[in-house]
C-alpha positions as a printed Julia matrix, in Angstrom:
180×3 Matrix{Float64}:
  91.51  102.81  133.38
  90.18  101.58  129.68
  89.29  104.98  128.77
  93.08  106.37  129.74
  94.51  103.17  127.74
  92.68  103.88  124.37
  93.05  107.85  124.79
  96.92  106.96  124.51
  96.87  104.49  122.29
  94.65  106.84  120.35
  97.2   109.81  120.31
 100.06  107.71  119.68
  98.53  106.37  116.37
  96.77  109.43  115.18
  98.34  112.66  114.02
  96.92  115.67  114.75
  97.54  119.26  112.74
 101.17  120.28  113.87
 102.59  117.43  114.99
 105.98  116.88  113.4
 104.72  113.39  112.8
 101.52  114.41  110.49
 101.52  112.72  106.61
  99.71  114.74  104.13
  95.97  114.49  103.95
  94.39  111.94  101.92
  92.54  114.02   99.07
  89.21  112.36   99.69
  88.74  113.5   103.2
  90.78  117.3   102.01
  86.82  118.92  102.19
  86.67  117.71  105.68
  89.78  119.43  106.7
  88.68  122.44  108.61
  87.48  119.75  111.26
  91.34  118.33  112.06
  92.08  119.32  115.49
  90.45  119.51  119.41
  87.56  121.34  120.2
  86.18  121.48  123.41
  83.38  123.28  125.09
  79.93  122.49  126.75
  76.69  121.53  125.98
  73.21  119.87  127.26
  71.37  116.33  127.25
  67.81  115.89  127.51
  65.52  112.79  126.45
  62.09  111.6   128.56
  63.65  108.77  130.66
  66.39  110.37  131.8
  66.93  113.54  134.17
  68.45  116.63  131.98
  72.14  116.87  131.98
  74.85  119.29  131.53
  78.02  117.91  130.56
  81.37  119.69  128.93
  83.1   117.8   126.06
  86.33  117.14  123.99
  86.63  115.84  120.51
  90.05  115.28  118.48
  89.56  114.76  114.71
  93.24  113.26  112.96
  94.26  111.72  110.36
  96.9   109.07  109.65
  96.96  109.92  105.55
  94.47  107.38  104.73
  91.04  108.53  103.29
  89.6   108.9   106.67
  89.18  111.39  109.57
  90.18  109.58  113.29
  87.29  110.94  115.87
  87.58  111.02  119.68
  85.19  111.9   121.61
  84.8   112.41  125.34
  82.29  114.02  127.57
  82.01  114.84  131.45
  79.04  116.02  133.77
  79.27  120.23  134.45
  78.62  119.89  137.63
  81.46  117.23  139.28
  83.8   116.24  136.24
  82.81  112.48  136.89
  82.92  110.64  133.44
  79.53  110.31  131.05
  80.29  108.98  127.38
  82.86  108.35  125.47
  82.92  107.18  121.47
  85.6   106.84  118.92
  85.46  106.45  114.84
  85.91  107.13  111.38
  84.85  109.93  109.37
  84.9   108.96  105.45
  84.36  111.01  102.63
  83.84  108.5    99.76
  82.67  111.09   97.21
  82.64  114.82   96.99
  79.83  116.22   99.46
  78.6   112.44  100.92
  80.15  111.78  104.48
  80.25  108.33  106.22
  80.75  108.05  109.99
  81.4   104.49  111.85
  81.03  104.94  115.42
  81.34  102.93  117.93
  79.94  103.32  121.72
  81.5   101.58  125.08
  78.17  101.1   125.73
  77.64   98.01  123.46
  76.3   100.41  120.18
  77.97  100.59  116.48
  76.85  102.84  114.78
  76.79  103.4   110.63
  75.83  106.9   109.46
  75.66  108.61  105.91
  74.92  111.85  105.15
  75.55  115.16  102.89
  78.62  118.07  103.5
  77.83  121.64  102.37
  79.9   123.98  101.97
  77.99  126.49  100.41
  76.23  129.35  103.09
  77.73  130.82  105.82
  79.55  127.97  107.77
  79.67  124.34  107.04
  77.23  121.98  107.49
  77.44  118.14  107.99
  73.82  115.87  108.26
  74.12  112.62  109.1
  71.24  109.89  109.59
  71.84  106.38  110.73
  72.1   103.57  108.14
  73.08  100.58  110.66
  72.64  100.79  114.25
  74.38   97.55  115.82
  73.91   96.27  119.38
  75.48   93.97  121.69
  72.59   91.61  123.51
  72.98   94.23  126.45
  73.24   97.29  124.86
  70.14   99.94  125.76
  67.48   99.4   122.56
  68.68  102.42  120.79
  67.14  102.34  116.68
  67.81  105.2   115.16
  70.18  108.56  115.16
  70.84  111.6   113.47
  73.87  114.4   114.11
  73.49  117.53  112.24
  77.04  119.8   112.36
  77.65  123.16  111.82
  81.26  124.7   111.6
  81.55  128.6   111.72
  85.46  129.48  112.0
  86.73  127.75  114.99
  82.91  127.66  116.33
  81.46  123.84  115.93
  77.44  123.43  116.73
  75.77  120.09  116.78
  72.39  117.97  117.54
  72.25  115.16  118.21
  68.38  113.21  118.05
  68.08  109.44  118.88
  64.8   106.95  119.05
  65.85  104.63  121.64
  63.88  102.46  124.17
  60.44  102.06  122.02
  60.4   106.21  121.81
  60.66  107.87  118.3
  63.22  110.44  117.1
  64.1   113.5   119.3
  66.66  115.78  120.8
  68.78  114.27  123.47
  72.37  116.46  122.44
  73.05  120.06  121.66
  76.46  121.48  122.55
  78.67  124.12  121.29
  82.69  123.81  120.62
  85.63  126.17  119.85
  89.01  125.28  118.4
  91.1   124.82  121.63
């Protein structure tokens, strides 16, 4: 019932590309444009103390006209729809080709990335690394993550790697989006 609350609350404070409702973009976050809208598509979970997972996905970058990107994310198992994750946060680009992310988890994590945007080769790539990872006294130990994002058209890759529960860095995400 939360999630359903926040996803409206979400879409009734967040403009997305075509709405009649949508401000210009804030200049700092112009680079990050080609990201504003949903994508949706599948991908796959793995990490050593949990069974491997297929799940299908939906994330919503807006934008309100501030200097920052709004990010929704949602994610359900392939094989019965039943919910998985869910996170929602900011995408800031403070200066040209450095991206910030604050993210937070239901799960009892906050997380505080930085990392580099390039432009340059064929698609767009965004690294981030953790900077702060914040947890509530029950959240799951989780110490460290890093997303790497690739944007070809209206084709989005990522990784996602994550040292959690006394284990070091490694894959646990890889999907693939398209523009919906």
């Amino acid at each position: 019932m939360w999630a359903a609350v926040a996803q409206r609350a979400y879409d009734r404070d967040v403009a997305t590309p075509g709405s009649a409702s949508t401000p210009p973009l804030h200049p700092n976050v112009e680079p990050l444009e080609y990201l504003l809208g949903t994508w949706a598509g599948s991908g796959s979970g793995v990490y050593p103390t949990i069974e491997s997972f297929d799940y299908d996905e939906t994330i919503t970058f807006g934008h309100v006209g501030k200097p920052f990107l709004a990010y929704n994310q949602r994610t359900t198992a392939a094989d019965d729809g039943r919910p998985l994750h869910a996170e929602s946060g900011y995408w800031r680009m403070p200066q040209l080709g450095i991206v910030e992310l604050v993210l937070a988890h239901p799960t009892g994590i906050v997380e505080v990335q930085e990392g580099t945007f390039d432009d340059t080769g064929s698609g767009r790539s965004i690294r981030l690394r953790s900077r702060t990872m914040s947890l509530t006294s029950t959240a799951k130990e989780v110490t460290e993550v890093e997303r790497d994002f690739i944007v070809d058209g209206d084709s989005l890759r990522y990784e996602v790697r994550m040292a959690a529960v006394g284990l070091p860095l490694q894959l646990h995400l890889s999907a693939a989006l398209h523009r919906a």
